[in-house]
Amino acid sequence: MKISFLIHNAYGIGGTITTTFNLAGALAERHDVEIVSALRHREHPNLVLDPRVRLRALVDLRKEADHPLHQRPAKVFPSAEYRHRQYSELTDQRIGECLEAIDTDVVIGTRPGLNVHIARQAPQRVLRVGQEHLTLDNHPPALRTALRRAYRRLDVITTVTEADAAAYRRKMWLPGVHVEALPNSVPDPALPPADGTAKVVIAAGRLVPVKRYDLLIEAFAQVAAAFPDWQLRIYGKGEEQPRLRDLIERLRLWNNVFLMGAATPMEAEWAKGSIGAAASNFEPFGMTIVEAMRCGLPVVSTDCPYGPGEIIQDGADGRLVPVGDADALAAALLELVGDDERRRRMGRTALENAHRFAPGPVVAQAERILEDALAARTTDRPTSTPQNHRSNSALIGRSHAARDAAHAAAVGALRAIRKGRR
């Protein structure tokens, strides 16, 4: 197959870029794969891309940031999408021209706005796939309304969790569109796994409020009080760094908690630890959880929507605790810190259980999804969903559609009133 991925900016850093590069590289072993980046802001990507995968950009911001068409707002890319201000009539034009001329069997979008472009502009001869890397419920009602209108023209939608796939089936009502969970993959580690002897807990990710590193630091204060020779190392950068540094000072944890900055790749750092930790209020998937487990670390995580509960088997390869509960998080960490044998046993189980997120199993599922969808198009197979289920789904989906449309209309009216008062 010829497969094209359409991504926001392949030259940046982020989970969607990482998992797209991972999947594209794995698919390139048997297929002709390219990544098309809507935007570009530097000479080379931050992340390493498999040399078998071609990369091209449509709008080079180093040269075209001042282009007249780039000063006008996008019309195809939905206005309710988070990235809308970074898109323009120029990106509309370039993406449309790219899709019109694309010589591929499959085109895969990697965020809602780009999925809308594919749904509206990719030729029908091409299999049109939209990936969801966040969650349906995380999108504002106005965006969900725009997606309902466009996504009916897609062939496949993939989500990163079963819970989100169920939400799409229940709330969107997209007849004829195949919806399936396809988890993110993490490459096979090149280093030996952690042996569980290091007295180090590791967390990684953007230093932003939703990740709740403040909660993790507060919980670790209890660990440090009982086991002062243990450390917490937090990798990443972001807006929360000054506040977290102040918290470390206030709790007098300067000998136990360290803000390590960003590290790419993280594999060598995971291998230096014995426990992974995550304290988020919300995780569409939980890439760092899988990375830690693939390096032999059991992970203590909040059981937040959506990903951790589908990755961690509580008590076997990690622990799940209530969201926002510092005491429960501390107790779970203390369980593993204080029991060497249990920690090492759970680390071995984590290594084994996380194999389902290796490139092999994930790319095999991706190939099966694409091949089945292509076969269904050529044979014009009808959907196999039972009639009564289709009827129930239609009623539920229309109910959610009406609710979102009403909410979006109310928000639009309120904005118009506020604008009129200025």
CSV table of C-alpha atoms in Angstrom, one decimal:
chain,number,residue,atom,x,y,z
A,1,MET,CA,0.0,0.0,0.0
A,2,LYS,CA,0.9,3.6,-0.5
A,3,ILE,CA,0.1,5.4,2.8
A,4,SER,CA,0.2,9.2,3.5
A,5,PHE,CA,0.0,10.8,6.9
A,6,LEU,CA,-1.2,14.4,7.2
A,7,ILE,CA,0.2,16.0,10.4
A,8,HIS,CA,0.1,19.5,11.9
A,9,ASN,CA,3.9,20.1,12.2
A,10,ALA,CA,6.3,17.2,12.0
A,11,TYR,CA,9.1,19.5,13.0
A,12,GLY,CA,7.9,20.0,16.6
A,13,ILE,CA,7.8,17.9,19.7
A,14,GLY,CA,4.7,16.1,21.0
A,15,GLY,CA,2.9,12.9,21.5
A,16,THR,CA,1.1,12.9,18.2
A,17,ILE,CA,4.3,13.5,16.3
A,18,THR,CA,6.0,10.7,18.3
A,19,THR,CA,3.3,8.1,17.6
A,20,THR,CA,3.0,9.1,14.0
A,21,PHE,CA,6.7,8.7,13.4
A,22,ASN,CA,6.6,5.4,15.2
A,23,LEU,CA,3.7,4.0,13.2
A,24,ALA,CA,5.0,5.4,9.9
A,25,GLY,CA,8.4,3.8,10.5
A,26,ALA,CA,6.9,0.4,11.4
A,27,LEU,CA,4.6,0.5,8.3
A,28,ALA,CA,7.5,1.4,6.1
A,29,GLU,CA,8.9,-2.1,6.5
A,30,ARG,CA,6.2,-3.4,4.1
A,31,HIS,CA,4.6,-0.3,2.6
A,32,ASP,CA,5.4,3.0,0.7
A,33,VAL,CA,5.0,5.7,3.4
A,34,GLU,CA,5.2,9.4,3.5
A,35,ILE,CA,4.4,12.1,6.1
A,36,VAL,CA,3.0,15.4,4.8
A,37,SER,CA,3.5,18.2,7.4
A,38,ALA,CA,1.0,21.1,7.0
A,39,LEU,CA,3.5,23.5,8.6
A,40,ARG,CA,7.3,23.7,9.0
A,41,HIS,CA,9.3,26.0,11.2
A,42,ARG,CA,12.8,24.6,11.1
A,43,GLU,CA,15.3,22.8,8.9
A,44,HIS,CA,15.2,19.3,10.5
A,45,PRO,CA,12.6,17.5,12.7
A,46,ASN,CA,13.3,17.4,16.4
A,47,LEU,CA,12.5,13.7,16.4
A,48,VAL,CA,14.3,11.0,14.4
A,49,LEU,CA,12.3,9.7,11.5
A,50,ASP,CA,12.9,6.3,9.8
A,51,PRO,CA,14.9,7.1,6.7
A,52,ARG,CA,12.4,4.9,4.6
A,53,VAL,CA,9.6,7.4,5.4
A,54,ARG,CA,9.5,10.5,3.1
A,55,LEU,CA,8.8,13.8,4.7
A,56,ARG,CA,7.5,17.0,2.9
A,57,ALA,CA,6.0,20.2,4.1
A,58,LEU,CA,3.2,22.4,2.6
A,59,VAL,CA,3.8,25.8,4.2
A,60,ASP,CA,7.3,26.8,5.3
A,61,LEU,CA,6.8,29.4,8.1
A,62,ARG,CA,10.5,30.4,7.8
A,63,LYS,CA,9.7,31.9,4.4
A,64,GLU,CA,6.0,32.2,4.2
A,65,ALA,CA,4.8,33.5,7.6
A,66,ASP,CA,4.1,36.9,6.0
A,67,HIS,CA,2.4,35.5,2.8
A,68,PRO,CA,-0.8,37.6,2.2
A,69,LEU,CA,-3.0,34.5,2.2
A,70,HIS,CA,-1.5,33.4,5.5
A,71,GLN,CA,-2.9,36.6,7.1
A,72,ARG,CA,-6.5,35.5,6.4
A,73,PRO,CA,-8.3,33.0,8.6
A,74,ALA,CA,-8.8,29.4,7.4
A,75,LYS,CA,-12.2,28.5,6.0
A,76,VAL,CA,-11.9,24.7,5.7
A,77,PHE,CA,-10.0,24.0,8.9
A,78,PRO,CA,-12.8,24.3,11.5
A,79,SER,CA,-12.9,27.5,13.6
A,80,ALA,CA,-13.6,25.6,16.8
A,81,GLU,CA,-10.5,23.5,16.5
A,82,TYR,CA,-7.7,24.4,19.0
A,83,ARG,CA,-5.1,25.1,16.3
A,84,HIS,CA,-7.4,27.2,14.1
A,85,ARG,CA,-5.3,30.4,14.5
A,86,GLN,CA,-2.3,28.7,13.1
A,87,TYR,CA,-4.2,27.9,9.9
A,88,SER,CA,-5.1,30.2,7.1
A,89,GLU,CA,-6.4,30.5,3.5
A,90,LEU,CA,-2.8,29.6,2.5
A,91,THR,CA,-3.0,26.3,4.4
A,92,ASP,CA,-6.5,25.7,3.1
A,93,GLN,CA,-5.1,26.1,-0.4
A,94,ARG,CA,-2.0,24.0,0.0
A,95,ILE,CA,-3.7,21.2,1.8
A,96,GLY,CA,-6.5,21.1,-0.8
A,97,GLU,CA,-4.0,21.0,-3.7
A,98,CYS,CA,-2.1,18.3,-2.0
A,99,LEU,CA,-5.1,16.1,-1.4
A,100,GLU,CA,-6.5,16.7,-4.9
A,101,ALA,CA,-3.2,15.5,-6.5
A,102,ILE,CA,-2.3,12.8,-3.9
A,103,ASP,CA,-1.1,9.6,-5.4
A,104,THR,CA,-1.8,7.1,-2.5
A,105,ASP,CA,-4.1,4.3,-1.5
A,106,VAL,CA,-4.7,5.6,2.0
A,107,VAL,CA,-4.5,9.1,3.6
A,108,ILE,CA,-4.5,9.4,7.4
A,109,GLY,CA,-5.3,12.6,9.3
A,110,THR,CA,-3.8,13.1,12.8
A,111,ARG,CA,-6.0,15.8,14.3
A,112,PRO,CA,-9.7,16.9,13.9
A,113,GLY,CA,-9.0,19.9,11.7
A,114,LEU,CA,-6.9,17.9,9.3
A,115,ASN,CA,-9.4,15.0,9.3
A,116,VAL,CA,-12.0,17.6,8.1
A,117,HIS,CA,-9.7,18.5,5.2
A,118,ILE,CA,-9.4,14.8,4.3
A,119,ALA,CA,-13.2,14.2,4.6
A,120,ARG,CA,-14.0,17.2,2.4
A,121,GLN,CA,-11.1,17.3,-0.1
A,122,ALA,CA,-9.5,13.9,-0.5
A,123,PRO,CA,-10.8,12.1,-3.7
A,124,GLN,CA,-13.2,9.2,-3.2
A,125,ARG,CA,-10.7,6.8,-4.8
A,126,VAL,CA,-8.5,7.2,-1.7
A,127,LEU,CA,-9.3,5.5,1.7
A,128,ARG,CA,-9.9,8.3,4.1
A,129,VAL,CA,-8.9,7.7,7.7
A,130,GLY,CA,-9.2,10.1,10.6
A,131,GLN,CA,-7.2,9.5,13.8
A,132,GLU,CA,-8.3,10.8,17.2
A,133,HIS,CA,-5.4,11.5,19.5
A,134,LEU,CA,-7.4,13.3,22.2
A,135,THR,CA,-11.0,12.2,23.0
A,136,LEU,CA,-14.4,13.1,21.6
A,137,ASP,CA,-15.6,14.4,25.0
A,138,ASN,CA,-12.6,16.7,25.2
A,139,HIS,CA,-13.7,18.7,22.1
A,140,PRO,CA,-16.0,21.6,22.5
A,141,PRO,CA,-19.6,21.2,21.3
A,142,ALA,CA,-19.1,23.5,18.3
A,143,LEU,CA,-16.2,21.3,17.1
A,144,ARG,CA,-18.2,18.1,17.6
A,145,THR,CA,-21.0,19.6,15.5
A,146,ALA,CA,-18.5,20.4,12.7
A,147,LEU,CA,-17.0,16.9,13.0
A,148,ARG,CA,-20.4,15.2,12.7
A,149,ARG,CA,-21.0,17.0,9.4
A,150,ALA,CA,-17.6,16.2,7.9
A,151,TYR,CA,-16.8,12.8,9.4
A,152,ARG,CA,-19.6,11.0,7.5
A,153,ARG,CA,-17.3,11.2,4.5
A,154,LEU,CA,-14.5,9.3,6.2
A,155,ASP,CA,-14.1,5.6,5.8
A,156,VAL,CA,-12.4,4.9,9.2
A,157,ILE,CA,-11.9,6.6,12.5
A,158,THR,CA,-9.3,5.3,15.0
A,159,THR,CA,-9.1,6.3,18.6
A,160,VAL,CA,-6.4,5.5,21.1
A,161,THR,CA,-8.7,3.8,23.7
A,162,GLU,CA,-11.7,1.5,23.7
A,163,ALA,CA,-13.5,4.0,25.8
A,164,ASP,CA,-13.2,6.7,23.3
A,165,ALA,CA,-14.2,4.4,20.4
A,166,ALA,CA,-17.3,3.6,22.3
A,167,ALA,CA,-18.1,7.3,22.8
A,168,TYR,CA,-17.7,7.9,19.0
A,169,ARG,CA,-20.1,5.0,18.2
A,170,ARG,CA,-22.6,6.1,20.8
A,171,LYS,CA,-22.6,9.8,20.4
A,172,MET,CA,-21.7,10.6,16.8
A,173,TRP,CA,-23.9,8.3,14.6
A,174,LEU,CA,-21.7,8.0,11.6
A,175,PRO,CA,-23.3,5.3,9.5
A,176,GLY,CA,-20.9,3.4,7.2
A,177,VAL,CA,-17.8,4.7,9.1
A,178,HIS,CA,-15.7,2.1,10.8
A,179,VAL,CA,-14.7,3.1,14.3
A,180,GLU,CA,-12.0,1.1,16.1
A,181,ALA,CA,-9.4,1.7,18.9
A,182,LEU,CA,-5.8,1.5,17.7
A,183,PRO,CA,-3.4,2.2,20.6
A,184,ASN,CA,-0.2,4.1,20.2
A,185,SER,CA,3.0,2.1,19.9
A,186,VAL,CA,6.4,2.4,21.5
A,187,PRO,CA,9.5,1.1,19.8
A,188,ASP,CA,11.3,-1.9,21.2
A,189,PRO,CA,13.8,-0.7,23.8
A,190,ALA,CA,17.5,-0.8,22.8
A,191,LEU,CA,18.7,-1.0,26.3
A,192,PRO,CA,18.3,-3.7,29.0
A,193,PRO,CA,15.3,-3.2,31.2
A,194,ALA,CA,15.5,-1.7,34.7
A,195,ASP,CA,16.3,-4.2,37.4
A,196,GLY,CA,14.3,-2.5,40.1
A,197,THR,CA,17.2,-1.8,42.4
A,198,ALA,CA,17.6,2.0,41.8
A,199,LYS,CA,15.9,4.1,44.5
A,200,VAL,CA,14.4,6.4,41.9
A,201,VAL,CA,10.8,7.2,40.8
A,202,ILE,CA,10.5,8.7,37.4
A,203,ALA,CA,7.8,10.9,35.8
A,204,ALA,CA,7.9,12.5,32.3
A,205,GLY,CA,5.8,14.8,30.2
A,206,ARG,CA,4.9,18.4,29.7
A,207,LEU,CA,4.9,20.5,32.8
A,208,VAL,CA,1.3,21.7,32.5
A,209,PRO,CA,-1.5,21.9,35.1
A,210,VAL,CA,-3.5,18.9,33.8
A,211,LYS,CA,-0.4,16.6,34.5
A,212,ARG,CA,-0.6,17.4,38.2
A,213,TYR,CA,3.1,17.2,39.0
A,214,ASP,CA,2.2,19.3,42.1
A,215,LEU,CA,0.1,16.4,43.4
A,216,LEU,CA,2.9,14.0,42.7
A,217,ILE,CA,5.5,16.1,44.5
A,218,GLU,CA,3.1,16.4,47.5
A,219,ALA,CA,2.6,12.6,47.6
A,220,PHE,CA,6.4,12.0,47.3
A,221,ALA,CA,6.9,14.1,50.4
A,222,GLN,CA,5.4,11.2,52.3
A,223,VAL,CA,7.7,8.8,50.5
A,224,ALA,CA,10.8,10.9,51.3
A,225,ALA,CA,9.8,11.2,55.0
A,226,ALA,CA,9.8,7.3,55.3
A,227,PHE,CA,12.6,6.6,52.8
A,228,PRO,CA,14.9,9.6,52.6
A,229,ASP,CA,17.3,7.8,50.2
A,230,TRP,CA,14.7,7.7,47.4
A,231,GLN,CA,14.4,10.3,44.7
A,232,LEU,CA,11.7,11.6,42.3
A,233,ARG,CA,13.0,12.7,38.9
A,234,ILE,CA,10.6,14.7,36.7
A,235,TYR,CA,11.5,15.1,33.0
A,236,GLY,CA,9.9,17.7,30.8
A,237,LYS,CA,9.5,21.4,30.4
A,238,GLY,CA,6.5,23.8,30.5
A,239,GLU,CA,4.7,26.6,32.2
A,240,GLU,CA,4.4,24.9,35.6
A,241,GLN,CA,8.2,24.7,36.1
A,242,PRO,CA,8.5,27.9,38.4
A,243,ARG,CA,5.5,26.8,40.5
A,244,LEU,CA,6.9,23.3,40.9
A,245,ARG,CA,10.3,24.6,41.9
A,246,ASP,CA,8.7,26.8,44.5
A,247,LEU,CA,6.7,23.8,45.8
A,248,ILE,CA,9.9,21.7,46.1
A,249,GLU,CA,11.5,24.5,48.1
A,250,ARG,CA,8.5,25.0,50.3
A,251,LEU,CA,8.3,21.2,51.1
A,252,ARG,CA,12.1,21.2,51.7
A,253,LEU,CA,12.5,18.4,49.1
A,254,TRP,CA,15.6,19.8,47.4
A,255,ASN,CA,17.5,16.6,48.1
A,256,ASN,CA,14.8,14.2,46.9
A,257,VAL,CA,12.8,15.8,44.0
A,258,PHE,CA,14.6,17.0,40.9
A,259,LEU,CA,13.2,18.8,37.8
A,260,MET,CA,15.5,17.3,35.1
A,261,GLY,CA,14.4,19.2,32.1
A,262,ALA,CA,13.5,17.6,28.8
A,263,ALA,CA,15.2,14.4,27.6
A,264,THR,CA,14.8,12.9,24.1
A,265,PRO,CA,14.7,10.0,23.9
A,266,MET,CA,13.6,9.0,27.4
A,267,GLU,CA,14.5,5.3,27.3
A,268,ALA,CA,17.9,5.7,29.0
A,269,GLU,CA,16.3,7.7,31.8
A,270,TRP,CA,13.5,5.2,32.4
A,271,ALA,CA,16.1,2.5,32.7
A,272,LYS,CA,17.7,4.4,35.6
A,273,GLY,CA,14.5,4.1,37.7
A,274,SER,CA,12.5,1.5,39.5
A,275,ILE,CA,9.0,3.0,39.5
A,276,GLY,CA,7.1,5.1,37.0
A,277,ALA,CA,4.6,7.7,38.1
A,278,ALA,CA,1.7,9.7,36.6
A,279,ALA,CA,-0.7,11.9,38.4
A,280,SER,CA,-2.8,13.4,35.6
A,281,ASN,CA,-6.4,14.6,35.8
A,282,PHE,CA,-6.9,13.5,32.2
A,283,GLU,CA,-4.9,11.3,29.7
A,284,PRO,CA,-6.2,10.5,26.3
A,285,PHE,CA,-3.8,7.6,26.2
A,286,GLY,CA,-0.7,7.7,28.4
A,287,MET,CA,2.3,7.3,26.2
A,288,THR,CA,4.8,7.8,29.1
A,289,ILE,CA,3.1,5.0,31.0
A,290,VAL,CA,3.7,2.6,28.2
A,291,GLU,CA,7.3,3.9,27.7
A,292,ALA,CA,8.0,3.2,31.4
A,293,MET,CA,6.5,-0.3,31.3
A,294,ARG,CA,8.4,-1.2,28.2
A,295,CYS,CA,11.5,-0.4,30.2
A,296,GLY,CA,10.5,-2.7,33.0
A,297,LEU,CA,9.0,-0.2,35.4
A,298,PRO,CA,5.7,-0.7,37.3
A,299,VAL,CA,3.7,2.5,37.1
A,300,VAL,CA,1.7,4.2,39.8
A,301,SER,CA,-1.0,6.3,38.1
A,302,THR,CA,-4.2,8.1,38.7
A,303,ASP,CA,-7.1,6.3,37.2
A,304,CYS,CA,-8.1,9.2,35.1
A,305,PRO,CA,-10.1,9.2,31.8
A,306,TYR,CA,-9.2,7.6,29.5
A,307,GLY,CA,-5.9,5.7,29.0
A,308,PRO,CA,-4.3,4.6,32.3
A,309,GLY,CA,-7.1,2.1,33.1
A,310,GLU,CA,-6.7,0.4,29.7
A,311,ILE,CA,-2.9,0.2,30.1
A,312,ILE,CA,-2.2,-0.7,33.7
A,313,GLN,CA,-3.5,-3.9,35.3
A,314,ASP,CA,-4.0,-2.7,38.9
A,315,GLY,CA,-1.9,-4.8,41.3
A,316,ALA,CA,-0.2,-6.8,38.6
A,317,ASP,CA,2.0,-4.3,36.6
A,318,GLY,CA,1.2,-1.1,38.5
A,319,ARG,CA,-1.2,0.7,40.7
A,320,LEU,CA,-4.3,2.8,39.9
A,321,VAL,CA,-5.4,5.4,42.4
A,322,PRO,CA,-8.2,8.0,42.5
A,323,VAL,CA,-7.7,11.3,40.7
A,324,GLY,CA,-6.5,14.1,42.9
A,325,ASP,CA,-5.9,12.0,46.0
A,326,ALA,CA,-2.3,12.7,47.2
A,327,ASP,CA,-2.6,10.3,50.1
A,328,ALA,CA,-3.7,7.4,47.9
A,329,LEU,CA,-0.9,8.2,45.5
A,330,ALA,CA,1.6,8.3,48.3
A,331,ALA,CA,0.3,5.0,49.7
A,332,ALA,CA,0.7,3.2,46.4
A,333,LEU,CA,4.2,4.5,45.9
A,334,LEU,CA,5.1,3.4,49.4
A,335,GLU,CA,3.8,-0.1,48.7
A,336,LEU,CA,6.4,-0.5,45.9
A,337,VAL,CA,9.2,1.5,47.5
A,338,GLY,CA,9.0,-0.6,50.7
A,339,ASP,CA,8.7,-4.0,49.1
A,340,ASP,CA,11.7,-4.8,46.9
A,341,GLU,CA,10.4,-8.2,45.7
A,342,ARG,CA,7.0,-7.0,44.8
A,343,ARG,CA,8.4,-4.0,42.9
A,344,ARG,CA,10.7,-6.2,40.9
A,345,ARG,CA,8.0,-8.8,40.2
A,346,MET,CA,5.6,-6.1,39.0
A,347,GLY,CA,8.3,-4.6,36.9
A,348,ARG,CA,8.8,-8.0,35.1
A,349,THR,CA,5.0,-8.2,34.6
A,350,ALA,CA,4.9,-4.6,33.2
A,351,LEU,CA,7.6,-5.5,30.7
A,352,GLU,CA,5.6,-8.6,29.6
A,353,ASN,CA,2.2,-6.9,29.5
A,354,ALA,CA,3.4,-3.8,27.6
A,355,HIS,CA,4.5,-5.9,24.7
A,356,ARG,CA,1.0,-5.4,23.2
A,357,PHE,CA,2.1,-1.8,22.5
A,358,ALA,CA,5.2,-2.9,20.6
A,359,PRO,CA,5.3,-1.9,16.9
A,360,GLY,CA,4.6,-5.4,15.7
A,361,PRO,CA,1.2,-6.0,17.3
A,362,VAL,CA,0.1,-2.4,16.7
A,363,VAL,CA,1.2,-2.2,13.0
A,364,ALA,CA,-0.5,-5.6,12.4
A,365,GLN,CA,-3.7,-4.2,13.7
A,366,ALA,CA,-3.3,-1.0,11.6
A,367,GLU,CA,-2.7,-3.1,8.5
A,368,ARG,CA,-5.7,-5.2,9.2
A,369,ILE,CA,-7.9,-2.1,9.7
A,370,LEU,CA,-6.7,-0.6,6.4
A,371,GLU,CA,-6.9,-3.8,4.4
A,372,ASP,CA,-10.4,-4.6,5.7
A,373,ALA,CA,-11.6,-1.1,4.8
A,374,LEU,CA,-10.1,-1.3,1.3
A,375,ALA,CA,-11.7,-4.7,0.8
A,376,ALA,CA,-15.1,-3.4,2.0
A,377,ARG,CA,-14.9,-0.5,-0.5
A,378,THR,CA,-14.1,-2.7,-3.5
A,379,THR,CA,-16.8,-5.3,-2.6
A,380,ASP,CA,-19.3,-2.7,-1.4
A,381,ARG,CA,-20.0,-4.8,1.7
A,382,PRO,CA,-22.9,-3.6,3.9
A,383,THR,CA,-22.3,-2.8,7.5
A,384,SER,CA,-22.7,-5.8,9.8
A,385,THR,CA,-24.3,-3.8,12.7
A,386,PRO,CA,-27.7,-5.3,13.7
A,387,GLN,CA,-30.7,-3.3,12.7
A,388,ASN,CA,-31.9,-2.7,16.2
A,389,HIS,CA,-28.5,-1.5,17.3
A,390,ARG,CA,-28.4,0.8,14.4
A,391,SER,CA,-31.7,2.3,15.4
A,392,ASN,CA,-30.7,2.8,19.0
A,393,SER,CA,-27.4,4.3,18.0
A,394,ALA,CA,-29.2,6.7,15.6
A,395,LEU,CA,-31.5,7.9,18.4
A,396,ILE,CA,-28.7,8.4,20.9
A,397,GLY,CA,-26.4,10.0,18.3
A,398,ARG,CA,-29.1,12.4,17.2
A,399,SER,CA,-29.8,13.3,20.8
A,400,HIS,CA,-26.1,14.2,21.4
A,401,ALA,CA,-26.0,16.1,18.1
A,402,ALA,CA,-29.0,18.2,19.0
A,403,ARG,CA,-27.5,19.0,22.4
A,404,ASP,CA,-24.1,20.0,21.0
A,405,ALA,CA,-25.7,22.1,18.3
A,406,ALA,CA,-27.9,23.9,20.9
A,407,HIS,CA,-24.9,24.5,23.1
A,408,ALA,CA,-22.8,25.8,20.2
A,409,ALA,CA,-25.6,28.1,19.1
A,410,ALA,CA,-25.9,29.5,22.6
A,411,VAL,CA,-22.2,30.1,22.9
A,412,GLY,CA,-22.2,31.9,19.5
A,413,ALA,CA,-25.1,34.1,20.5
A,414,LEU,CA,-23.4,35.0,23.7
A,415,ARG,CA,-20.2,36.0,21.9
A,416,ALA,CA,-22.2,38.1,19.5
A,417,ILE,CA,-23.9,39.9,22.4
A,418,ARG,CA,-20.5,40.6,24.1
A,419,LYS,CA,-19.0,41.8,20.8
A,420,GLY,CA,-21.9,44.2,20.3
A,421,ARG,CA,-21.4,45.7,23.8
A,422,ARG,CA,-17.8,46.6,23.1
